[in-house]
Amino acid sequence: MAADRRIVIENCAIATVDADDTEYASGHVVVAGNRIEAVGAGRAPENLENVVRRVDASGHLVTPGLVNTHHHFYQWITRGLATDHNLFDWLVALYPIWARIDEPMVYAAAQGSLAMMARGGVTTAMDHHYVHPEGAGDLSGAVIRAARETGVRFTLARGSMDRSEKDGGLPPDFAVETLEGALAATEATVDEHHDASFDAMVQVAVAPCSPFSVSTELLRQGAELARRKGVRLHTHGSETVEEEKFCHELFGMGPTDYFESSGWLGEDVWMAHCVHMNDSDIAAFARTRTGVAHCPSSNARLAAGIARVPDMLAAGVPVGLGVDGTASNESGELHTELRNAVLINRLGAHREAALNARQALRLGTYGGAQVLGRSAEIGSLEPGKLADLVLWRLDTLAHASIADPVTALVLGAAAPVTLSLVNGEPVVENGRLLHVDEEAVARSTRDEARRLARIAGRD
């Protein structure tokens, strides 16, 4: 869209999620090109030039687009398996299946994952892809191609594993890369795909999988690679009590101390889960500005525990939300995480004071932008920021009688998306994806799931 072409959205409630949590009961947003030009109360000025579209958004709420900070797209084609396992048993059950994936499977799974998220209001997605079987094809390229076709902003966390069963890790020996191979492939992915510009649609992070599937040397050299290339770092951390025990037995320290000793705390790092964090762990994350991707549904599905999100926020730790892989969160969309972040954290020590609806919305928007290193560009509705926003319909049976629009969005049923803009361009209208055929994606994901099941000997 040319910079002087405008889209006007008006007559809607607005939650800007700016530093002051500014809201308007009835206001307007003006988009010029790929930037937000104005946000304010009442109707937009009538004399704006080059308005190509004016949306009467009565009965709607506008928010920043949702930002997903942790996911594993390939798991879309292994949903519904090992549903009553804890993390380690679940991984042992699924690693042998995942080790059979190939490029067509990963592409179809990425399409399914992205379609579900985009249709549900996600404008910035990420994928932590760490399974790279030999001869599987260009898996990173397949995921990025699917993201471009869907139209969402995207971060690929190029993952890796080099600690297999023979080295005391969990993955089977045939499912891992060598140290040298993982580092070389990660650097090549950064060189080919990472865009450091303000309005980048694709960025790449360096992302060894977890303490129980990568060597200390891969962590250390991965951190050095990321900082040499000027990209972010991502991994799993402190997810379960079993991981805590593993780290103490193998390294003589807990996960946070181990990560710090390996160069893995810092404002350029974010970790998924962080469920089992003591006071000193939280203080270390706060001191170093290390970010957290909170995945409440997956944590509950795998019985991992309740992350101390209220304590992290009080300490100043950046926290966003993550869907996590759809083999541990079959819904595959981020609205569930807004709701469950509130509900599950209220089961913890802080009870009803743990989180409220507006804090959950902040986690799913600005908080996510923070942990991805993009809070100057996305995550709130402010002039000059990129035009990633969602228009939620709240005047139907599911929401019309809920007094507060933000509460309706967060605690009510999943709200229909009337319009989703990414970089100023429509991606969803009236609940339908504009660039992807949902029925075709459903068919291809079903077919690839069945093919993987045959190859893995499950049918």
Short mmCIF file of N, CA and C in Angstrom, two decimals, residues 223 227 231-234 256 259-260 262-271 284-292 317-318 370-371:
data_model
loop_
_atom_site.label_atom_id
_atom_site.label_comp_id
_atom_site.label_asym_id
_atom_site.label_seq_id
_atom_site.Cartn_x
_atom_site.Cartn_y
_atom_site.Cartn_z
N ALA A 223 25.11 -19.00 21.30
CA ALA A 223 25.02 -17.63 21.83
C ALA A 223 26.03 -16.73 21.15
N ARG A 227 25.06 -13.41 18.74
CA ARG A 227 25.54 -12.05 19.04
C ARG A 227 26.46 -11.53 17.95
N VAL A 231 21.31 -11.21 16.16
CA VAL A 231 19.95 -11.74 16.21
C VAL A 231 19.67 -12.24 17.63
N ARG A 232 18.40 -12.56 17.89
CA ARG A 232 18.00 -12.96 19.22
C ARG A 232 18.21 -14.46 19.46
N LEU A 233 18.10 -14.84 20.75
CA LEU A 233 18.31 -16.22 21.17
C LEU A 233 17.04 -16.73 21.84
N HIS A 234 16.71 -18.01 21.58
CA HIS A 234 15.50 -18.60 22.17
C HIS A 234 15.75 -20.06 22.50
N THR A 256 18.53 -22.12 35.48
CA THR A 256 18.88 -20.70 35.31
C THR A 256 20.37 -20.48 35.47
N PHE A 259 22.07 -21.84 32.40
CA PHE A 259 21.94 -20.93 31.26
C PHE A 259 22.87 -19.73 31.41
N GLU A 260 22.95 -19.18 32.59
CA GLU A 260 23.82 -18.01 32.78
C GLU A 260 25.28 -18.38 32.55
N SER A 262 26.34 -20.44 30.51
CA SER A 262 26.52 -20.71 29.08
C SER A 262 26.31 -19.48 28.20
N GLY A 263 26.11 -18.32 28.83
CA GLY A 263 25.91 -17.09 28.06
C GLY A 263 24.48 -16.87 27.63
N TRP A 264 23.53 -17.51 28.33
CA TRP A 264 22.15 -17.51 27.87
C TRP A 264 21.20 -16.72 28.76
N LEU A 265 21.68 -15.68 29.41
CA LEU A 265 20.79 -14.70 29.99
C LEU A 265 21.13 -13.35 29.38
N GLY A 266 20.12 -12.54 29.09
CA GLY A 266 20.37 -11.23 28.50
C GLY A 266 19.14 -10.67 27.84
N GLU A 267 19.18 -9.39 27.53
CA GLU A 267 18.00 -8.74 26.94
C GLU A 267 17.73 -9.19 25.51
N ASP A 268 18.65 -9.96 24.92
CA ASP A 268 18.45 -10.52 23.59
C ASP A 268 17.99 -11.98 23.64
N VAL A 269 17.60 -12.45 24.83
CA VAL A 269 17.21 -13.84 25.03
C VAL A 269 15.76 -13.91 25.51
N TRP A 270 15.00 -14.88 25.00
CA TRP A 270 13.73 -15.22 25.65
C TRP A 270 13.59 -16.74 25.70
N MET A 271 12.97 -17.22 26.78
CA MET A 271 12.83 -18.65 27.01
C MET A 271 11.37 -19.01 27.16
N ALA A 284 17.37 -13.04 38.57
CA ALA A 284 18.37 -13.09 37.50
C ALA A 284 17.77 -12.71 36.16
N PHE A 285 16.56 -13.18 35.87
CA PHE A 285 15.88 -12.80 34.63
C PHE A 285 15.59 -11.30 34.62
N ALA A 286 15.16 -10.76 35.75
CA ALA A 286 14.87 -9.33 35.83
C ALA A 286 16.14 -8.51 35.66
N ARG A 287 17.20 -8.92 36.32
CA ARG A 287 18.47 -8.18 36.25
C ARG A 287 19.01 -8.14 34.83
N THR A 288 18.86 -9.23 34.10
CA THR A 288 19.42 -9.32 32.74
C THR A 288 18.41 -8.99 31.66
N ARG A 289 17.14 -8.75 32.05
CA ARG A 289 16.05 -8.46 31.10
C ARG A 289 15.82 -9.63 30.15
N THR A 290 16.03 -10.85 30.62
CA THR A 290 15.72 -12.04 29.85
C THR A 290 14.21 -12.23 29.79
N GLY A 291 13.67 -12.51 28.61
CA GLY A 291 12.24 -12.61 28.43
C GLY A 291 11.70 -14.01 28.62
N VAL A 292 10.38 -14.09 28.80
CA VAL A 292 9.69 -15.36 29.03
C VAL A 292 8.49 -15.46 28.09
N VAL A 317 10.37 -8.62 34.67
CA VAL A 317 10.73 -9.56 33.61
C VAL A 317 9.79 -9.36 32.43
N PRO A 318 10.30 -9.22 31.20
CA PRO A 318 9.41 -9.16 30.02
C PRO A 318 8.73 -10.51 29.81
N GLN A 370 7.82 -7.22 23.16
CA GLN A 370 9.04 -7.05 23.96
C GLN A 370 9.95 -8.25 23.84
N VAL A 371 9.41 -9.46 24.06
CA VAL A 371 10.30 -10.61 24.09
C VAL A 371 10.85 -10.96 22.71
#
